[in-house]
Coordinates of C-alpha atoms in Angstrom, one line a residue:
M1 CA 102.2 73.9 115.6
R2 CA 101.5 70.8 113.6
I3 CA 104.5 68.9 112.0
V4 CA 103.9 66.7 109.0
E5 CA 106.1 64.9 106.5
L6 CA 106.2 66.6 103.1
T7 CA 104.9 64.1 100.6
E8 CA 103.0 64.6 97.3
E9 CA 99.7 63.9 99.1
T10 CA 100.4 66.5 102.0
R11 CA 101.6 69.1 99.5
K12 CA 98.4 68.8 97.5
D13 CA 96.2 68.8 100.5
L14 CA 98.0 71.9 101.8
L15 CA 97.5 73.8 98.5
D16 CA 93.8 72.9 98.4
H17 CA 93.5 74.0 102.0
L18 CA 95.2 77.4 101.5
L19 CA 93.0 78.1 98.5
K20 CA 90.0 78.2 100.8
R21 CA 91.3 81.6 102.0
S22 CA 90.9 83.2 98.5
P23 CA 88.5 86.1 98.2
N24 CA 87.1 84.3 95.2
N25 CA 85.4 81.9 97.6
Y26 CA 83.3 84.6 99.4
G27 CA 80.5 84.8 96.9
K28 CA 77.9 85.0 99.6
F29 CA 78.9 88.7 100.2
E30 CA 78.8 89.7 96.5
A31 CA 75.1 90.6 96.4
S32 CA 75.3 93.0 99.2
V33 CA 78.5 94.5 97.8
Q34 CA 76.9 94.9 94.4
E35 CA 73.8 96.7 96.0
I36 CA 76.1 99.2 97.6
I37 CA 78.0 99.9 94.4
T38 CA 74.8 100.3 92.4
T39 CA 73.3 102.7 95.0
V40 CA 76.5 104.8 95.1
K41 CA 76.6 104.9 91.4
E42 CA 73.0 106.2 91.2
K43 CA 72.7 108.4 94.3
K44 CA 76.4 109.4 94.6
D45 CA 77.0 111.7 97.7
E46 CA 73.6 110.9 99.2
A47 CA 74.4 107.1 99.3
V48 CA 78.0 107.7 100.5
F49 CA 76.7 109.8 103.5
A50 CA 74.0 107.3 104.3
Y51 CA 76.3 104.2 104.2
T52 CA 78.9 106.1 106.4
K53 CA 76.2 106.7 108.9
Q54 CA 75.0 103.1 108.8
F55 CA 78.4 101.4 108.9
D56 CA 80.7 103.8 110.7
K57 CA 78.1 105.6 112.9
V58 CA 79.3 109.0 111.7
E59 CA 77.5 111.9 110.1
V60 CA 79.4 113.3 107.1
T61 CA 78.3 116.0 104.8
K62 CA 79.7 117.7 101.6
E63 CA 81.4 120.2 104.0
T64 CA 83.0 117.7 106.2
I65 CA 83.8 114.6 104.1
R66 CA 87.1 116.0 102.9
V67 CA 90.0 116.2 105.4
T68 CA 91.0 119.8 105.9
D69 CA 94.5 121.3 106.3
E70 CA 93.6 122.1 110.0
E71 CA 92.8 118.4 110.6
I72 CA 96.2 117.4 109.1
K73 CA 97.9 120.0 111.3
E74 CA 96.1 118.6 114.3
A75 CA 97.2 115.1 113.4
Y76 CA 100.8 116.1 113.4
E77 CA 100.4 117.5 116.9
K78 CA 99.0 114.2 118.1
V79 CA 101.7 111.8 116.6
D80 CA 104.9 111.2 118.5
P81 CA 107.6 113.2 116.8
S82 CA 109.9 110.1 116.9
L83 CA 107.4 108.1 114.8
I84 CA 107.3 111.0 112.3
D85 CA 111.1 110.7 112.1
V86 CA 110.8 107.0 111.5
I87 CA 108.2 107.5 108.7
R88 CA 110.5 110.0 107.1
K89 CA 113.5 107.6 107.2
A90 CA 111.4 104.8 105.7
L91 CA 110.2 107.2 103.0
V92 CA 113.7 107.8 101.9
N93 CA 114.3 104.1 101.4
I94 CA 110.9 103.5 99.7
R95 CA 111.3 106.4 97.4
S96 CA 114.8 105.5 96.4
Y97 CA 113.9 101.9 95.6
H98 CA 110.9 102.8 93.5
E99 CA 112.8 105.6 91.6
K100 CA 114.9 102.7 90.1
Q101 CA 111.7 101.3 88.6
R102 CA 111.0 104.4 86.5
R103 CA 110.2 103.7 82.8
Y104 CA 110.9 106.0 80.0
S105 CA 109.5 106.5 76.5
W106 CA 111.7 105.3 73.6
F107 CA 111.8 105.8 69.9
D108 CA 113.6 103.9 67.2
S109 CA 114.0 105.5 63.8
K110 CA 115.4 103.8 60.7
P111 CA 116.9 105.2 57.4
D112 CA 113.9 104.0 55.4
G113 CA 111.7 106.6 57.0
S114 CA 109.9 104.5 59.6
L115 CA 109.8 105.2 63.3
L116 CA 108.6 102.9 66.1
G117 CA 108.4 103.6 69.8
Q118 CA 106.6 103.5 73.1
K119 CA 105.3 106.5 74.9
V120 CA 105.1 106.1 78.7
T121 CA 102.4 108.3 80.5
A122 CA 101.5 108.4 84.1
L123 CA 97.9 107.8 85.1
K124 CA 96.1 111.1 85.7
R125 CA 94.3 110.3 89.0
V126 CA 94.6 107.4 91.3
G127 CA 92.6 106.3 94.4
V128 CA 94.3 104.8 97.4
Y129 CA 92.1 102.9 99.9
V130 CA 93.3 102.7 103.5
P131 CA 91.5 100.5 106.0
G132 CA 90.3 101.9 109.3
G133 CA 88.9 100.1 112.3
K134 CA 91.1 98.6 115.1
A135 CA 94.2 98.1 112.9
V136 CA 96.1 101.2 111.6
Y137 CA 98.8 100.7 109.0
P138 CA 100.7 103.9 108.1
S139 CA 103.3 101.7 106.4
S140 CA 100.7 100.7 103.8
V141 CA 99.9 104.3 103.2
L142 CA 103.5 104.9 102.2
M143 CA 103.7 101.8 100.1
N144 CA 100.6 102.7 98.0
I145 CA 101.3 106.5 97.6
V146 CA 105.0 106.6 97.0
P147 CA 105.1 104.5 93.7
A148 CA 102.2 106.6 92.4
K149 CA 104.1 109.7 93.2
V150 CA 107.3 108.5 91.7
A151 CA 105.5 107.5 88.5
G152 CA 104.2 111.1 88.2
V153 CA 100.5 110.6 88.9
E154 CA 98.9 114.0 88.7
Q155 CA 96.4 113.6 91.6
I156 CA 96.4 111.0 94.4
I157 CA 93.1 110.6 96.2
M158 CA 92.9 108.7 99.5
T159 CA 89.8 107.4 101.2
T160 CA 89.6 105.9 104.7
P161 CA 86.8 105.3 107.1
P162 CA 86.4 107.9 110.0
G163 CA 86.6 106.9 113.6
K164 CA 83.5 107.4 115.9
D165 CA 84.8 110.9 116.5
G166 CA 84.4 111.7 112.8
K167 CA 88.1 112.0 112.3
V168 CA 90.9 110.0 110.5
N169 CA 93.6 108.3 112.5
P170 CA 96.4 110.8 113.1
S171 CA 99.3 108.5 112.0
T172 CA 97.4 107.6 108.8
L173 CA 97.0 111.3 108.0
V174 CA 100.7 112.1 108.8
A175 CA 101.9 109.2 106.6
A176 CA 99.6 110.3 103.8
K177 CA 100.8 113.9 104.0
E178 CA 104.5 112.9 104.1
A179 CA 104.1 110.6 101.1
G180 CA 102.5 113.3 99.0
V181 CA 98.7 112.7 99.0
D182 CA 96.6 115.4 97.4
E183 CA 93.2 114.8 98.9
V184 CA 91.8 112.6 101.7
Y185 CA 88.1 111.7 102.1
K186 CA 86.4 110.2 105.2
V187 CA 84.7 107.2 103.7
G188 CA 85.4 103.5 103.8
G189 CA 84.2 100.1 102.7
A190 CA 82.5 99.1 99.4
Q191 CA 81.0 102.6 99.3
A192 CA 84.4 104.2 99.1
I193 CA 85.4 101.9 96.2
A194 CA 82.2 102.7 94.3
A195 CA 82.7 106.5 94.9
L196 CA 86.3 106.3 93.5
A197 CA 85.2 104.2 90.6
F198 CA 82.2 106.3 89.4
G199 CA 82.7 109.6 91.2
T200 CA 80.3 111.6 93.3
E201 CA 79.6 115.3 93.8
S202 CA 82.3 115.4 96.4
I203 CA 84.7 112.6 95.4
P204 CA 86.3 112.6 91.9
K205 CA 86.4 109.5 89.7
V206 CA 89.8 107.9 89.5
D207 CA 91.6 105.8 86.8
K208 CA 92.9 103.2 89.2
I209 CA 92.2 102.0 92.8
V210 CA 94.9 100.5 95.0
G211 CA 95.2 99.5 98.6
P212 CA 94.2 96.7 101.0
G213 CA 90.8 96.2 102.7
N214 CA 88.4 93.7 104.1
I215 CA 86.3 91.2 102.1
Y216 CA 83.8 93.9 101.2
V217 CA 86.5 96.2 99.8
A218 CA 88.2 93.3 98.0
L219 CA 84.9 92.2 96.3
A220 CA 84.0 95.8 95.5
K221 CA 87.3 96.3 93.7
K222 CA 86.6 93.1 91.8
A223 CA 83.2 94.4 90.8
V224 CA 84.4 97.8 89.5
Y225 CA 87.3 96.4 87.6
G226 CA 86.8 97.4 84.0
Y227 CA 85.3 100.8 84.9
V228 CA 88.7 101.5 86.5
S229 CA 91.9 99.5 86.9
I230 CA 92.8 97.9 90.3
D231 CA 96.0 96.6 91.8
S232 CA 94.8 93.2 92.8
I233 CA 92.3 91.4 95.0
A234 CA 94.4 90.6 98.0
G235 CA 93.8 87.7 100.3
P236 CA 95.0 87.2 103.9
S237 CA 98.7 87.6 104.7
E238 CA 101.1 84.6 104.4
I239 CA 104.7 83.7 105.1
L240 CA 106.8 80.7 104.2
V241 CA 110.2 80.0 105.7
L242 CA 112.6 77.7 103.9
A243 CA 115.2 76.5 106.4
D244 CA 117.8 73.8 107.0
E245 CA 119.6 72.6 110.2
T246 CA 121.7 75.8 110.3
A247 CA 118.7 78.0 111.0
N248 CA 118.1 79.6 114.4
P249 CA 114.8 78.1 115.7
R250 CA 114.0 81.1 117.8
Y251 CA 114.4 83.5 114.8
V252 CA 112.3 81.2 112.6
A253 CA 109.5 81.0 115.2
A254 CA 109.4 84.7 115.7
D255 CA 109.2 85.3 111.9
L256 CA 106.4 82.8 111.5
L257 CA 104.4 84.5 114.2
S258 CA 105.0 88.0 112.7
Q259 CA 102.5 87.1 110.0
A260 CA 100.2 84.8 112.0
E261 CA 99.2 87.8 114.1
H262 CA 97.6 89.7 111.2
D263 CA 94.3 87.9 111.4
E264 CA 92.8 84.4 111.9
M265 CA 93.1 83.5 108.2
A266 CA 96.8 84.4 107.9
S267 CA 99.1 81.5 106.9
A268 CA 102.5 80.7 108.4
I269 CA 104.4 77.7 106.9
L270 CA 107.9 76.3 107.6
I271 CA 109.4 73.9 105.2
T272 CA 112.7 72.4 106.5
T273 CA 115.0 69.4 105.9
S274 CA 115.6 69.1 109.6
Q275 CA 113.3 67.2 112.0
K276 CA 115.3 68.7 114.9
L277 CA 114.7 72.3 113.7
A278 CA 110.9 71.5 113.2
D279 CA 110.6 70.3 116.8
E280 CA 112.6 73.2 118.2
V281 CA 110.6 75.8 116.2
S282 CA 107.4 74.3 117.5
K283 CA 108.6 74.6 121.1
E284 CA 109.7 78.2 120.5
I285 CA 106.3 79.1 119.2
D286 CA 104.6 77.7 122.3
E287 CA 106.9 79.9 124.5
F288 CA 106.2 83.0 122.4
L289 CA 102.5 82.5 122.6
K290 CA 102.7 82.9 126.4
V291 CA 103.8 86.5 126.1
L292 CA 102.6 88.0 122.7
S293 CA 99.7 90.4 123.0
R294 CA 97.8 89.0 120.0
S295 CA 98.2 85.3 121.0
E296 CA 94.5 84.5 120.6
I297 CA 94.5 85.6 117.0
I298 CA 97.9 83.8 116.4
K299 CA 96.6 80.5 117.9
K300 CA 93.5 80.5 115.6
S301 CA 95.7 81.4 112.6
L302 CA 98.2 78.6 113.4
D303 CA 95.4 76.0 114.1
Q304 CA 93.8 76.6 110.7
Y305 CA 96.7 77.6 108.4
G306 CA 100.0 77.0 110.3
F307 CA 102.2 74.1 109.1
I308 CA 105.7 72.7 109.6
L309 CA 106.6 70.5 106.7
V310 CA 109.6 68.2 106.9
A311 CA 111.2 67.5 103.5
E312 CA 113.7 64.8 102.6
T313 CA 115.8 67.1 100.5
M314 CA 116.2 70.9 99.9
E315 CA 115.2 70.3 96.3
E316 CA 111.8 68.9 97.5
A317 CA 111.5 71.9 99.8
I318 CA 112.1 74.3 97.0
A319 CA 109.7 72.6 94.7
A320 CA 107.0 72.8 97.4
A321 CA 107.8 76.5 98.0
N322 CA 107.4 77.2 94.3
E323 CA 104.0 75.5 94.2
I324 CA 102.8 77.4 97.2
A325 CA 104.0 80.7 95.7
S326 CA 103.9 82.6 99.1
E327 CA 103.5 86.3 99.6
H328 CA 106.6 86.4 101.8
L329 CA 109.4 83.9 101.5
E330 CA 112.3 83.7 103.9
I331 CA 115.3 81.7 103.1
V332 CA 117.4 80.7 106.1
T333 CA 119.8 78.0 104.9
Q334 CA 123.5 77.4 104.7
N335 CA 123.6 78.9 101.2
P336 CA 120.6 81.2 101.0
F337 CA 121.7 82.9 97.8
G338 CA 122.0 79.6 96.0
V339 CA 118.5 78.6 97.1
M340 CA 117.2 82.0 96.0
T341 CA 118.3 81.4 92.4
K342 CA 116.0 78.4 92.3
I343 CA 112.9 80.2 93.6
Q344 CA 110.5 81.0 90.8
N345 CA 107.4 82.0 92.6
A346 CA 107.3 84.4 95.6
G347 CA 106.0 88.0 96.2
A348 CA 109.1 89.1 98.2
I349 CA 112.2 87.0 99.0
F350 CA 114.1 87.6 102.3
I351 CA 117.6 86.2 102.3
G352 CA 119.5 85.2 105.5
E353 CA 118.7 85.2 109.2
Y354 CA 118.8 89.0 109.7
S355 CA 116.4 89.7 106.8
S356 CA 113.2 89.1 108.7
E357 CA 109.9 89.9 107.1
P358 CA 109.0 93.1 109.1
L359 CA 112.2 94.7 107.5
G360 CA 110.3 94.6 104.2
D361 CA 107.0 95.7 105.8
Y362 CA 108.3 98.9 107.2
F363 CA 111.8 100.0 106.2
A364 CA 113.9 98.4 103.5
G365 CA 112.3 100.0 100.5
P366 CA 110.7 97.3 98.3
N367 CA 106.9 97.4 98.3
H368 CA 105.0 95.3 100.8
V369 CA 101.9 95.2 98.7
L370 CA 102.4 91.7 97.4
P371 CA 100.5 88.9 95.6
T372 CA 98.7 86.4 97.8
N373 CA 97.0 83.0 97.5
G374 CA 99.4 81.6 95.0
T375 CA 99.1 84.5 92.6
A376 CA 102.9 85.2 92.8
K377 CA 103.0 82.6 90.0
F378 CA 101.8 85.4 87.7
F379 CA 101.5 88.7 89.6
S380 CA 104.2 91.0 90.9
P381 CA 104.6 93.4 93.9
L382 CA 103.0 96.9 93.6
S383 CA 105.4 99.1 91.7
V384 CA 105.8 102.2 89.6
D385 CA 104.6 100.1 86.6
D386 CA 101.2 100.0 88.2
F387 CA 100.8 103.7 87.8
I388 CA 101.8 104.2 84.2
K389 CA 100.3 103.2 80.8
K390 CA 102.2 102.7 77.5
S391 CA 101.1 103.8 74.0
S392 CA 102.7 102.3 70.9
I393 CA 104.1 104.9 68.5
I394 CA 104.1 104.1 64.7
Y395 CA 105.2 106.3 61.9
Y396 CA 105.9 105.3 58.3
S397 CA 106.8 107.6 55.4
K398 CA 105.5 106.8 51.9
E399 CA 109.0 105.6 51.0
A400 CA 108.9 103.2 54.1
L401 CA 105.4 101.9 53.4
E402 CA 105.8 101.3 49.6
P403 CA 108.0 98.2 49.7
V404 CA 105.8 96.4 52.2
H405 CA 102.3 97.6 51.2
K406 CA 101.5 94.5 49.1
D407 CA 102.4 92.2 52.0
I408 CA 99.9 94.0 54.2
I409 CA 97.2 93.8 51.6
Q410 CA 97.7 90.1 51.2
F411 CA 97.6 89.6 55.0
A412 CA 94.3 91.6 55.2
K413 CA 92.7 89.7 52.3
S414 CA 93.7 86.3 53.9
E415 CA 91.5 87.4 56.8
Q416 CA 88.8 88.5 54.4
L417 CA 89.0 92.1 55.7
T418 CA 88.8 93.9 52.4
A419 CA 88.4 97.3 54.0
H420 CA 91.7 96.8 55.8
A421 CA 93.3 96.0 52.4
N422 CA 91.6 98.9 50.8
S423 CA 93.0 101.3 53.4
I424 CA 96.5 100.4 52.2
Q425 CA 95.6 100.0 48.5
V426 CA 94.2 103.6 48.1
R427 CA 97.6 105.0 48.9
F428 CA 99.1 103.2 45.9
P429 CA 96.4 103.4 43.2
Q430 CA 99.0 102.7 40.4
D431 CA 99.2 99.0 41.5

């Protein structure tokens, strides 16, 4: 793994290099994605069935596109009971964490006869997209469904591409059922996003679409934004480890590789104040690559987006971490909590050598759907807030409005909006 000195130049070069991974740079796919969306919008089920046959090599019909109770029961029989037990344990932690994020309506009344407030309402129907293919992520199913369920969403619809046997992966189905999904449909790709955004004869239109996917899914979500809400346009996974000379190089190397194995565009970065640690971590990585099953993917990921940066001071290291704004940030230093207070930009922060990133992926409770590609500077992890909307409440009695009505009229006239002013004036014709 390459080791470079952290300077202003190398920091800027790194930031520019990482931005190449952004989904916003994949414009060449937009035309084909838009064609799929337009076709599904116009032809509905007919288009969904045709694209599923074209891309997934599976025939689906109005009768078979929805997963049945029998198929869910069959999935439970195929999944190892010990895995079901682990899913249920993780669910307890995930649900407990998200329940602390609940928002409530509030109202503030005053003696003058005015009342202001905020009414919190859960979204009515949400779509959760779950990728298929070679990788199966039941953990992502939990992370996307649970906050919606806690928020009080009335109906949660899940779409996922079928396998060549026409069925959904059993562990995906079990995770969805345990988390509280209402309906599951066998459709993937951009066509699934279009179906959720506009509705078809079989698949209901939703208010918001969440969940990860490939570049076609990401661009489809971007294209339908405005017709529906979306969570984010997620890029490839990334991890940044901040470490000093006290860190265990074997632990650090293992944690870097835990994200590099996702795909060839994943990013793994170590920023350290110790040249000795940098050298040791690089050696540990070489040893791990000899035994890990996804070593080819990891090697390509590290060759393109893997870096070990050696900083002069921890202050410089922290500044660089804040600039990179990584999806996952691990702090493995002598005083990790002190360093944590100086971190401004990160999706999730893992503190100490026993808080490795997979703990957050699977079990701890906080959501693992996180901002990528530097968007942690202005985006937050998926949460209960993503599944609610807020309405402002305004009530004034005549007695409350009378003392301020002339102020409002003056403000409206200053903007040359005489109808606005008149709307207030007609209530006080004596003036």
